[in-house]
Structures are given as C-alpha cells and as structure tokens.
Amino acid sequence: MKHSISFITLSWMIFFFAGCNSGNQTNNSSDNNTSKKDSAKPDNGIGKFTNIRLTHPLDDSMVARGNVIFDARCISCHKLTNEKLVGPGWKGVTDRRTPEWIMNFISNTNVMLDSDLVAQQLMVICVTRMPNQNLSDDQARAILEFMRKNDGKN
C-alpha cells in the first residue's frame, strides 16, 4: 500500500510540474525502433532523434502539413489548448519537452510508453495509451513544427 501512495504522489507531482502533454492510448507493437536509449540526454526520450534542427522562422509549409496531419489523426484525442480530451492538450508542449523527446514520442510511441519514465508517468495521469500512428519522420517533424506554431514560436 505504501508503494501505491508514493506512486500516486509522484504522478500528481509530475502532472503539476510537467503537465500532461505526451498523450497515450492502445498498445501496437509495430514500432520499428529498439528499446535501448539512443541518446545520452535523458530528456531526449528513447529513439533515433538526438539533434533536431529547428527552423527560424517557422517553416510555413511544414506547419501546414502538420495541421493537415493533426486534423486527420490527432484532433479526435488532443486539443490545441491546455484542456485534456482523450489525451493531453498540446498547448505549451514545446516549452516542456525537447524537440527530440517530442519526435521520439511521435515516431517511437510504443517503446517510449514501455520504457521512458516521463512517458509512463504521463500515461498514468492521462489514463489512455496513445496508439502508434505509423508516421514517417517527415510527418513527425511537420507535427513538431505545427506544435511550435501553436505555442507561439516564430
């Protein structure tokens, strides 16, 4: 019982300090990436993305592609505000997570939910496991650019 209370307390602390912003839903074991950490930085998550080059200013064509992907695959579970729907709201996610963590989560969802401590703690708070969307690297990058636009980045 003591472990449950500690875990719940830890989960609430993460919710208040980090925000529920990594989504979650159904287990699909079709992620192609290994479960080993590919990055020495723990805030990069687990996956092949270790050094994302961001555009300055935002790439409008990438933002537009990300918007189309959001409308087709993400909008049924995520809002662009802080409000949780099925998954967490996206507002502020690019301020709380590194671009590498976001890209690794989007493209390596199952491994991240199975092995990344932050993703696991957020899943406890958000309750539902995010399904693997089988997005290409370019699609994941477009979503990241769309998230940056949503967060007021230029």
N, CA, C and O atoms as a DFTB+ gen file, in Angstrom:
616 C
 N C O
     1  1       0.828      -1.192       0.000
     2  2       0.000       0.000       0.000
     3  2       0.869       1.251       0.000
     4  3       0.554       2.241      -0.660
     5  1       1.965       1.193       0.748
     6  2       2.837       2.348       0.809
     7  2       3.363       2.715      -0.575
     8  3       3.491       3.897      -0.892
     9  1       3.672       1.709      -1.407
    10  2       4.173       1.963      -2.752
    11  2       3.121       2.648      -3.618
    12  3       3.458       3.508      -4.431
    13  1       1.856       2.278      -3.456
    14  2       0.792       2.901      -4.237
    15  2       0.653       4.379      -3.895
    16  3       0.485       5.209      -4.789
    17  1       0.721       4.705      -2.638
    18  2       0.603       6.101      -2.233
    19  2       1.770       6.904      -2.778
    20  3       1.572       8.014      -3.273
    21  1       2.981       6.370      -2.698
    22  2       4.152       7.069      -3.224
    23  2       4.033       7.270      -4.729
    24  3       4.351       8.342      -5.242
    25  1       3.577       6.245      -5.431
    26  2       3.437       6.338      -6.874
    27  2       2.387       7.390      -7.248
    28  3       2.598       8.172      -8.174
    29  1       1.274       7.412      -6.542
    30  2       0.225       8.395      -6.813
    31  2       0.745       9.802      -6.534
    32  3       0.513      10.722      -7.318
    33  1       1.439       9.962      -5.432
    34  2       2.005      11.265      -5.103
    35  2       2.974      11.710      -6.185
    36  3       2.926      12.858      -6.629
    37  1       3.857      10.806      -6.615
    38  2       4.809      11.122      -7.681
    39  2       4.076      11.486      -8.966
    40  3       4.460      12.438      -9.645
    41  1       3.040      10.752      -9.307
    42  2       2.268      11.039     -10.523
    43  2       1.651      12.429     -10.468
    44  3       1.694      13.161     -11.457
    45  1       1.080      12.803      -9.332
    46  2       0.483      14.134      -9.220
    47  2       1.531      15.226      -9.304
    48  3       1.289      16.278      -9.895
    49  1       2.698      14.983      -8.713
    50  2       3.770      15.972      -8.794
    51  2       4.172      16.194     -10.242
    52  3       4.363      17.332     -10.670
    53  1       4.301      15.114     -10.992
    54  2       4.675      15.234     -12.401
    55  2       3.584      15.974     -13.161
    56  3       3.888      16.817     -14.005
    57  1       2.327      15.676     -12.879
    58  2       1.225      16.343     -13.545
    59  2       1.304      17.847     -13.340
    60  3       1.179      18.613     -14.295
    61  1       1.510      18.273     -12.100
    62  2       1.526      19.701     -11.811
    63  2       2.788      20.393     -12.300
    64  3       2.727      21.548     -12.722
    65  1       3.930      19.716     -12.256
    66  2       5.180      20.356     -12.653
    67  2       5.492      20.188     -14.135
    68  3       6.136      21.057     -14.722
    69  1       5.053      19.095     -14.755
    70  2       5.414      18.834     -16.146
    71  2       4.238      18.977     -17.094
    72  3       4.439      19.253     -18.276
    73  1       3.048      18.803     -16.622
    74  2       1.879      18.871     -17.493
    75  2       1.647      17.537     -18.172
    76  3       2.583      16.772     -18.405
    77  1       0.427      17.273     -18.478
    78  2       0.057      16.033     -19.157
    79  2       0.101      16.292     -20.643
    80  3      -0.908      16.663     -21.241
    81  1       1.272      16.101     -21.252
    82  2       1.378      16.510     -22.639
    83  2       2.054      15.510     -23.553
    84  3       2.619      15.904     -24.573
    85  1       2.015      14.252     -23.227
    86  2       2.592      13.344     -24.201
    87  2       1.610      12.338     -24.732
    88  3       2.010      11.463     -25.499
    89  1       0.371      12.409     -24.377
    90  2      -0.639      11.556     -24.969
    91  2      -0.476      10.131     -24.533
    92  3       0.462       9.804     -23.807
    93  1      -1.388       9.263     -24.970
    94  2      -1.356       7.865     -24.612
    95  2      -2.575       7.161     -25.184
    96  3      -3.622       7.787     -25.343
    97  1      -2.468       5.883     -25.494
    98  2      -3.616       5.128     -25.977
    99  2      -3.406       3.627     -26.096
   100  3      -3.111       3.052     -25.048
   101  1      -3.509       2.912     -27.180
   102  2      -3.534       1.466     -27.292
   103  2      -2.189       0.885     -27.684
   104  3      -1.458       1.511     -28.453
   105  1      -1.838      -0.287     -27.183
   106  2      -0.532      -0.865     -27.466
   107  2      -0.483      -1.493     -28.841
   108  3      -1.213      -2.444     -29.121
   109  1       0.364      -0.973     -29.692
   110  2       0.677      -1.527     -31.000
   111  2       2.137      -1.875     -30.958
   112  3       2.952      -0.981     -30.730
   113  1       2.524      -3.112     -31.161
   114  2       3.929      -3.470     -31.042
   115  2       4.652      -3.343     -32.368
   116  3       5.630      -4.053     -32.600
   117  1       4.204      -2.466     -33.237
   118  2       4.817      -2.352     -34.554
   119  2       5.832      -1.228     -34.669
   120  3       6.238      -0.889     -35.781
   121  1       6.267      -0.623     -33.526
   122  2       7.331       0.372     -33.613
   123  2       8.584      -0.313     -34.120
   124  3       8.915      -1.409     -33.667
   125  1       9.286       0.313     -35.050
   126  2      10.473      -0.271     -35.644
   127  2      11.731      -0.015     -34.849
   128  3      12.763      -0.619     -35.143
   129  1      11.692       0.858     -33.848
   130  2      12.892       1.251     -33.133
   131  2      13.166       0.336     -31.956
   132  3      12.254      -0.297     -31.424
   133  1      14.439       0.268     -31.547
   134  2      14.830      -0.569     -30.432
   135  2      14.443       0.094     -29.126
   136  3      14.130       1.284     -29.088
   137  1      14.465      -0.687     -28.056
   138  2      14.110      -0.142     -26.757
   139  2      15.319       0.415     -26.022
   140  3      15.175       0.856     -24.881
   141  1      16.489       0.415     -26.616
   142  2      17.670       0.990     -25.994
   143  2      17.654       2.499     -26.140
   144  3      17.170       3.044     -27.132
   145  1      18.193       3.157     -25.133
   146  2      18.335       4.603     -25.235
   147  2      19.400       4.899     -26.277
   148  3      20.525       4.408     -26.181
   149  1      19.045       5.700     -27.267
   150  2      19.982       6.078     -28.301
   151  2      20.648       7.402     -27.988
   152  3      21.513       7.857     -28.737
   153  1      20.264       8.011     -26.913
   154  2      20.762       9.334     -26.585
   155  2      21.293       9.348     -25.167
   156  3      20.745       8.682     -24.288
   157  1      22.347      10.095     -24.942
   158  2      22.899      10.230     -23.601
   159  2      22.065      11.191     -22.764
   160  3      22.116      11.130     -21.536
   161  1      21.298      12.077     -23.397
   162  2      20.474      13.045     -22.674
   163  2      19.143      12.406     -22.306
   164  3      18.391      12.005     -23.195
   165  1      18.832      12.303     -21.017
   166  2      17.571      11.679     -20.626
   167  2      16.341      12.438     -21.107
   168  3      15.273      11.842     -21.249
   169  1      16.466      13.742     -21.362
   170  2      15.298      14.493     -21.802
   171  2      15.040      14.358     -23.300
   172  3      14.122      14.988     -23.824
   173  1      15.832      13.551     -23.993
   174  2      15.603      13.290     -25.415
   175  2      14.641      12.134     -25.635
   176  3      14.193      11.921     -26.762
   177  1      14.317      11.394     -24.610
   178  2      13.467      10.238     -24.781
   179  2      14.257       9.085     -25.362
   180  3      15.487       9.068     -25.303
   181  1      13.540       8.116     -25.926
   182  2      14.157       6.908     -26.461
   183  2      13.853       6.831     -27.944
   184  3      12.689       6.801     -28.343
   185  1      14.883       6.799     -28.753
   186  2      14.707       6.715     -30.195
   187  2      15.879       7.311     -30.928
   188  3      16.896       7.661     -30.329
   189  1      15.728       7.420     -32.215
   190  2      16.848       7.835     -33.062
   191  2      17.083       9.335     -33.103
   192  3      18.128       9.776     -33.581
   193  1      16.137      10.132     -32.613
   194  2      16.291      11.581     -32.719
   195  2      17.110      12.118     -31.546
   196  3      16.681      12.068     -30.393
   197  1      18.283      12.625     -31.863
   198  2      19.190      13.128     -30.839
   199  2      19.550      14.596     -31.040
   200  3      20.048      15.245     -30.120
   201  1      19.299      15.125     -32.242
   202  2      19.667      16.513     -32.517
   203  2      18.763      17.068     -33.621
   204  3      19.110      17.013     -34.800
   205  1      17.615      17.595     -33.234
   206  2      16.663      18.160     -34.196
   207  2      17.063      19.603     -34.474
   208  3      17.265      20.391     -33.550
   209  1      17.175      19.940     -35.743
   210  2      17.445      21.323     -36.140
   211  2      16.116      22.018     -36.387
   212  3      15.363      21.659     -37.292
   213  1      15.851      23.012     -35.569
   214  2      14.605      23.757     -35.693
   215  2      14.763      24.871     -36.718
   216  3      15.861      25.390     -36.919
   217  1      13.676      25.230     -37.353
   218  2      13.687      26.319     -38.323
   219  2      13.406      27.641     -37.612
   220  3      12.609      27.700     -36.675
   221  1      14.059      28.674     -38.062
   222  2      13.833      30.042     -37.563
   223  2      13.891      30.957     -38.771
   224  3      14.982      31.148     -39.308
   225  1      12.818      31.521     -39.223
   226  2      11.462      31.414     -38.674
   227  2      10.858      30.046     -38.965
   228  3      11.471      29.201     -39.618
   229  1       9.643      29.851     -38.464
   230  2       8.928      28.601     -38.716
   231  2       8.800      28.356     -40.213
   232  3       8.690      29.295     -41.001
   233  1       8.816      27.102     -40.588
   234  2       8.619      26.698     -41.983
   235  2       7.108      26.577     -42.217
   236  3       6.480      25.621     -41.762
   237  1       6.533      27.546     -42.927
   238  2       5.078      27.591     -43.127
   239  2       4.530      26.362     -43.842
   240  3       3.424      25.915     -43.535
   241  1       5.284      25.809     -44.790
   242  2       4.787      24.614     -45.490
   243  2       4.781      23.406     -44.555
   244  3       3.894      22.558     -44.652
   245  1       5.755      23.317     -43.657
   246  2       5.777      22.242     -42.674
   247  2       4.632      22.410     -41.677
   248  3       3.984      21.433     -41.301
   249  1       4.386      23.636     -41.255
   250  2       3.275      23.918     -40.339
   251  2       1.958      23.497     -40.990
   252  3       1.116      22.879     -40.338
   253  1       1.776      23.824     -42.256
   254  2       0.544      23.460     -42.970
   255  2       0.388      21.936     -43.056
   256  3      -0.706      21.412     -42.848
   257  1       1.476      21.230     -43.360
   258  2       1.412      19.755     -43.405
   259  2       1.092      19.193     -42.022
   260  3       0.315      18.246     -41.899
   261  1       1.690      19.774     -40.984
   262  2       1.406      19.336     -39.621
   263  2      -0.038      19.560     -39.238
   264  3      -0.635      18.741     -38.538
   265  1      -0.610      20.673     -39.696
   266  2      -2.018      20.965     -39.432
   267  2      -2.919      19.921     -40.081
   268  3      -3.892      19.479     -39.470
   269  1      -2.606      19.522     -41.310
   270  2      -3.398      18.501     -42.013
   271  2      -3.316      17.167     -41.265
   272  3      -4.322      16.475     -41.105
   273  1      -2.110      16.812     -40.809
   274  2      -1.936      15.561     -40.061
   275  2      -2.691      15.629     -38.738
   276  3      -3.359      14.672     -38.348
   277  1      -2.583      16.770     -38.047
   278  2      -3.330      16.949     -36.796
   279  2      -4.824      16.740     -37.039
   280  3      -5.477      16.007     -36.296
   281  1      -5.365      17.380     -38.076
   282  2      -6.801      17.263     -38.376
   283  2      -7.206      15.829     -38.724
   284  3      -8.331      15.420     -38.436
   285  1      -6.306      15.067     -39.338
   286  2      -6.631      13.705     -39.761
   287  2      -6.414      12.670     -38.658
   288  3      -7.168      11.701     -38.567
   289  1      -5.393      12.862     -37.818
   290  2      -5.011      11.792     -36.897
   291  2      -5.004      12.156     -35.420
   292  3      -5.028      11.265     -34.571
   293  1      -4.973      13.418     -35.099
   294  2      -4.737      13.814     -33.699
   295  2      -5.927      14.495     -33.037
   296  3      -6.111      14.388     -31.824
   297  1      -6.731      15.191     -33.824
   298  2      -7.779      16.054     -33.271
   299  2      -8.843      15.293     -32.484
   300  3      -9.486      15.868     -31.606
   301  1      -9.035      14.023     -32.783
   302  2     -10.056      13.272     -32.044
   303  2      -9.637      12.996     -30.603
   304  3     -10.485      12.684     -29.767
   305  1      -8.341      13.103     -30.297
   306  2      -7.863      12.836     -28.936
   307  2      -7.179      14.023     -28.268
   308  3      -7.037      14.036     -27.045
   309  1      -6.750      15.023     -29.044
   310  2      -5.982      16.138     -28.483
   311  2      -6.587      17.477     -28.882
   312  3      -7.051      17.658     -30.008
   313  1      -6.571      18.415     -27.932
   314  2      -6.949      19.795     -28.212
   315  2      -5.689      20.635     -28.303
   316  3      -4.635      20.238     -27.804
   317  1      -5.792      21.781     -28.931
   318  2      -4.648      22.681     -29.074
   319  2      -4.503      23.613     -27.868
   320  3      -3.623      24.473     -27.846
   321  1      -5.352      23.441     -26.887
   322  2      -5.318      24.213     -25.648
   323  2      -4.666      23.361     -24.558
   324  3      -4.094      22.310     -24.848
   325  1      -4.753      23.809     -23.323
   326  2      -4.269      23.026     -22.180
   327  2      -5.245      21.921     -21.797
   328  3      -4.910      21.033     -21.014
   329  1      -6.441      21.979     -22.347
   330  2      -7.501      21.063     -21.948
   331  2      -7.254      19.645     -22.449
   332  3      -6.925      19.428     -23.615
   333  1      -7.418      18.692     -21.546
   334  2      -7.295      17.278     -21.884
   335  2      -8.586      16.815     -22.559
   336  3      -9.678      17.175     -22.120
   337  1      -8.471      16.038     -23.600
   338  2      -9.613      15.391     -24.246
   339  2      -9.472      13.915     -23.878
   340  3      -9.672      13.560     -22.717
   341  1      -9.139      13.056     -24.822
   342  2      -8.746      11.684     -24.501
   343  2      -7.291      11.725     -24.050
   344  3      -6.921      11.153     -23.025
   345  1      -6.480      12.413     -24.839
   346  2      -5.087      12.646     -24.489
   347  2      -4.922      14.077     -24.032
   348  3      -5.895      14.827     -23.957
   349  1      -3.712      14.455     -23.729
   350  2      -3.458      15.794     -23.189
   351  2      -3.589      16.888     -24.237
   352  3      -3.436      16.643     -25.434
   353  1      -3.875      18.093     -23.771
   354  2      -3.849      19.254     -24.649
   355  2      -2.417      19.560     -25.049
   356  3      -1.483      19.262     -24.305
   357  1      -2.243      20.152     -26.219
   358  2      -0.900      20.397     -26.764
   359  2      -0.306      21.738     -26.378
   360  3       0.889      21.948     -26.585
   361  1      -1.085      22.651     -25.829
   362  2      -0.566      23.984     -25.513
   363  2       0.635      23.887     -24.568
   364  3       0.550      23.281     -23.499
   365  1       1.741      24.486     -24.972
   366  2       2.928      24.533     -24.136
   367  2       3.827      23.319     -24.197
   368  3       4.850      23.282     -23.512
   369  1       3.478      22.323     -24.998
   370  2       4.284      21.096     -25.038
   371  2       5.719      21.379     -25.495
   372  3       6.653      20.739     -25.012
   373  1       5.904      22.317     -26.405
   374  2       7.260      22.602     -26.892
   375  2       8.071      23.403     -25.876
   376  3       9.283      23.550     -26.029
   377  1       7.419      23.914     -24.853
   378  2       8.131      24.572     -23.760
   379  2       8.532      23.567     -22.681
   380  3       9.509      23.783     -21.963
   381  1       7.780      22.468     -22.564
   382  2       8.027      21.471     -21.522
   383  2       8.900      20.310     -21.975
   384  3       9.541      19.662     -21.147
   385  1       8.935      20.042     -23.255
   386  2       9.676      18.894     -23.786
   387  2      10.649      19.353     -24.857
   388  3      10.407      20.339     -25.553
   389  1      11.744      18.633     -24.979
   390  2      12.712      18.938     -26.035
   391  2      12.132      18.504     -27.375
   392  3      11.270      17.626     -27.418
   393  1      12.591      19.106     -28.470
   394  2      12.150      18.652     -29.793
   395  2      12.459      17.169     -30.009
   396  3      11.676      16.458     -30.639
   397  1      13.588      16.705     -29.492
   398  2      13.975      15.303     -29.645
   399  2      13.001      14.383     -28.911
   400  3      12.621      13.337     -29.437
   401  1      12.595      14.769     -27.693
   402  2      11.651      13.941     -26.941
   403  2      10.322      13.856     -27.693
   404  3       9.741      12.779     -27.820
   405  1       9.855      14.986     -28.184
   406  2       8.584      15.009     -28.924
   407  2       8.675      14.130     -30.168
   408  3       7.782      13.322     -30.423
   409  1       9.745      14.284     -30.939
   410  2       9.906      13.478     -32.165
   411  2      10.028      11.989     -31.833
   412  3       9.442      11.153     -32.522
   413  1      10.774      11.656     -30.795
   414  2      10.901      10.248     -30.405
   415  2       9.570       9.697     -29.921
   416  3       9.243       8.543     -30.197
   417  1       8.799      10.503     -29.206
   418  2       7.492      10.030     -28.747
   419  2       6.536       9.812     -29.920
   420  3       5.832       8.804     -29.971
   421  1       6.513      10.741     -30.847
   422  2       5.615      10.631     -32.002
   423  2       5.978       9.432     -32.867
   424  3       5.093       8.720     -33.342
   425  1       7.267       9.205     -33.074
   426  2       7.696       8.167     -34.024
   427  2       8.048       6.835     -33.369
   428  3       8.208       5.836     -34.071
   429  1       8.170       6.793     -32.072
   430  2       8.590       5.594     -31.350
   431  2       7.684       5.399     -30.130
   432  3       8.150       5.108     -29.028
   433  1       6.408       5.564     -30.353
   434  2       5.414       5.645     -29.285
   435  2       5.446       4.452     -28.342
   436  3       5.514       4.632     -27.127
   437  1       5.398       3.254     -28.873
   438  2       5.309       2.073     -28.012
   439  2       6.533       1.913     -27.127
   440  3       6.406       1.621     -25.938
   441  1       7.709       2.099     -27.693
   442  2       8.936       1.975     -26.909
   443  2       8.984       3.061     -25.839
   444  3       9.359       2.793     -24.698
   445  1       8.607       4.277     -26.200
   446  2       8.598       5.364     -25.222
   447  2       7.628       5.041     -24.075
   448  3       7.978       5.217     -22.908
   449  1       6.435       4.580     -24.389
   450  2       5.459       4.277     -23.345
   451  2       5.887       3.076     -22.508
   452  3       5.547       2.991     -21.328
   453  1       6.621       2.161     -23.100
   454  2       7.091       0.993     -22.365
   455  2       8.343       1.272     -21.539
   456  3       8.563       0.611     -20.525
   457  1       9.174       2.244     -21.952
   458  2      10.499       2.380     -21.343
   459  2      10.875       3.767     -20.842
   460  3      11.772       3.874     -20.006
   461  1      10.240       4.822     -21.308
   462  2      10.602       6.173     -20.898
   463  2       9.806       6.554     -19.657
   464  3       8.575       6.532     -19.672
   465  1      10.506       6.902     -18.586
   466  2       9.862       7.191     -17.310
   467  2       8.851       8.336     -17.414
   468  3       7.752       8.232     -16.871
   469  1       9.203       9.419     -18.099
   470  2       8.286      10.559     -18.228
   471  2       7.025      10.139     -18.979
   472  3       5.917      10.468     -18.556
   473  1       7.181       9.415     -20.086
   474  2       6.015       8.959     -20.855
   475  2       5.135       8.048     -20.011
   476  3       3.909       8.139     -20.069
   477  1       5.751       7.171     -19.227
   478  2       4.975       6.269     -18.377
   479  2       4.210       7.036     -17.305
   480  3       3.049       6.731     -17.032
   481  1       4.849       8.022     -16.702
   482  2       4.184       8.802     -15.663
   483  2       3.040       9.629     -16.245
   484  3       1.999       9.789     -15.609
   485  1       3.233      10.145     -17.435
   486  2       2.157      10.904     -18.078
   487  2       0.999       9.990     -18.459
   488  3      -0.160      10.403     -18.413
   489  1       1.307       8.751     -18.833
   490  2       0.253       7.809     -19.184
   491  2      -0.614       7.494     -17.960
   492  3      -1.825       7.312     -18.089
   493  1      -0.009       7.430     -16.798
   494  2      -0.777       7.201     -15.567
   495  2      -1.788       8.328     -15.369
   496  3      -2.934       8.087     -14.991
   497  1      -1.361       9.532     -15.621
   498  2      -2.225      10.698     -15.433
   499  2      -3.292      10.765     -16.524
   500  3      -4.455      11.055     -16.247
   501  1      -2.891      10.496     -17.755
   502  2      -3.818      10.638     -18.887
   503  2      -4.686       9.408     -19.100
   504  3      -5.674       9.478     -19.830
   505  1      -4.345       8.288     -18.485
   506  2      -5.118       7.050     -18.437
   507  2      -5.080       6.216     -19.720
   508  3      -4.980       4.992     -19.624
   509  1      -5.153       6.794     -20.882
   510  2      -5.238       6.054     -22.137
   511  2      -3.892       6.017     -22.835
   512  3      -3.157       7.005     -22.828
   513  1      -3.568       4.891     -23.432
   514  2      -2.296       4.717     -24.127
   515  2      -2.426       5.190     -25.574
   516  3      -3.352       4.785     -26.277
   517  1      -1.505       6.042     -26.020
   518  2      -1.537       6.553     -27.393
   519  2      -1.156       5.439     -28.373
   520  3      -0.151       4.759     -28.169
   521  1      -1.939       5.249     -29.421
   522  2      -1.573       4.229     -30.413
   523  2      -0.455       4.726     -31.321
   524  3      -0.299       5.928     -31.538
   525  1       0.306       3.795     -31.840
   526  2       1.331       4.121     -32.823
   527  2       0.623       4.596     -34.084
   528  3      -0.201       3.872     -34.643
   529  1       0.936       5.802     -34.535
   530  2       0.300       6.370     -35.725
   531  2       1.047       6.012     -37.006
   532  3       0.596       6.351     -38.100
   533  1       2.188       5.329     -36.881
   534  2       2.990       4.915     -38.041
   535  2       3.306       6.097     -38.960
   536  3       3.152       6.010     -40.179
   537  1       3.745       7.194     -38.361
   538  2       4.092       8.381     -39.132
   539  2       5.536       8.300     -39.618
   540  3       6.397       7.728     -38.950
   541  1       5.785       8.872     -40.773
   542  2       7.154       8.983     -41.280
   543  2       7.889      10.044     -40.464
   544  3       7.271      10.819     -39.734
   545  1       9.206      10.066     -40.595
   546  2       9.999      11.098     -39.922
   547  2       9.566      12.489     -40.373
   548  3       9.481      13.406     -39.556
   549  1       9.294      12.652     -41.663
   550  2       8.857      13.949     -42.183
   551  2       7.500      14.358     -41.607
   552  3       7.283      15.531     -41.302
   553  1       6.599      13.407     -41.460
   554  2       5.295      13.720     -40.876
   555  2       5.443      14.109     -39.406
   556  3       4.805      15.056     -38.946
   557  1       6.280      13.382     -38.672
   558  2       6.510      13.710     -37.265
   559  2       7.133      15.093     -37.136
   560  3       6.776      15.859     -36.241
   561  1       8.063      15.412     -38.030
   562  2       8.705      16.734     -37.990
   563  2       7.698      17.840     -38.300
   564  3       7.757      18.920     -37.712
   565  1       6.768      17.567     -39.228
   566  2       5.724      18.550     -39.551
   567  2       4.814      18.784     -38.345
   568  3       4.398      19.915     -38.094
   569  1       4.509      17.737     -37.608
   570  2       3.688      17.894     -36.409
   571  2       4.433      18.725     -35.374
   572  3       3.838      19.589     -34.731
   573  1       5.729      18.475     -35.207
   574  2       6.521      19.284     -34.278
   575  2       6.483      20.756     -34.669
   576  3       6.332      21.621     -33.806
   577  1       6.617      21.048     -35.959
   578  2       6.576      22.449     -36.408
   579  2       5.193      23.050     -36.147
   580  3       5.083      24.215     -35.766
   581  1       4.144      22.258     -36.351
   582  2       2.779      22.706     -36.060
   583  2       2.609      22.975     -34.560
   584  3       1.969      23.954     -34.175
   585  1       3.177      22.116     -33.719
   586  2       3.133      22.329     -32.269
   587  2       3.854      23.623     -31.891
   588  3       3.382      24.377     -31.040
   589  1       4.990      23.872     -32.524
   590  2       5.742      25.102     -32.245
   591  2       4.911      26.331     -32.612
   592  3       4.884      27.310     -31.866
   593  1       4.238      26.281     -33.755
   594  2       3.353      27.387     -34.174
   595  2       2.230      27.564     -33.154
   596  3       1.897      28.689     -32.781
   597  1       1.651      26.457     -32.708
   598  2       0.586      26.500     -31.716
   599  2       1.062      27.139     -30.415
   600  3       0.277      27.765     -29.703
   601  1       2.332      26.984     -30.110
   602  2       2.905      27.563     -28.887
   603  2       3.458      28.971     -29.089
   604  3       4.114      29.515     -28.200
   605  1       3.198      29.560     -30.252
   606  2       3.576      30.945     -30.490
   607  2       5.036      31.158     -30.855
   608  3       5.548      32.272     -30.754
   609  1       5.706      30.094     -31.278
   610  2       7.092      30.236     -31.722
   611  2       7.081      30.895     -33.104
   612  3       6.121      30.731     -33.857
   613  1       8.135      31.634     -33.441
   614  2       8.208      32.286     -34.750
   615  2       9.310      31.669     -35.568
   616  3       9.537      32.078     -36.707
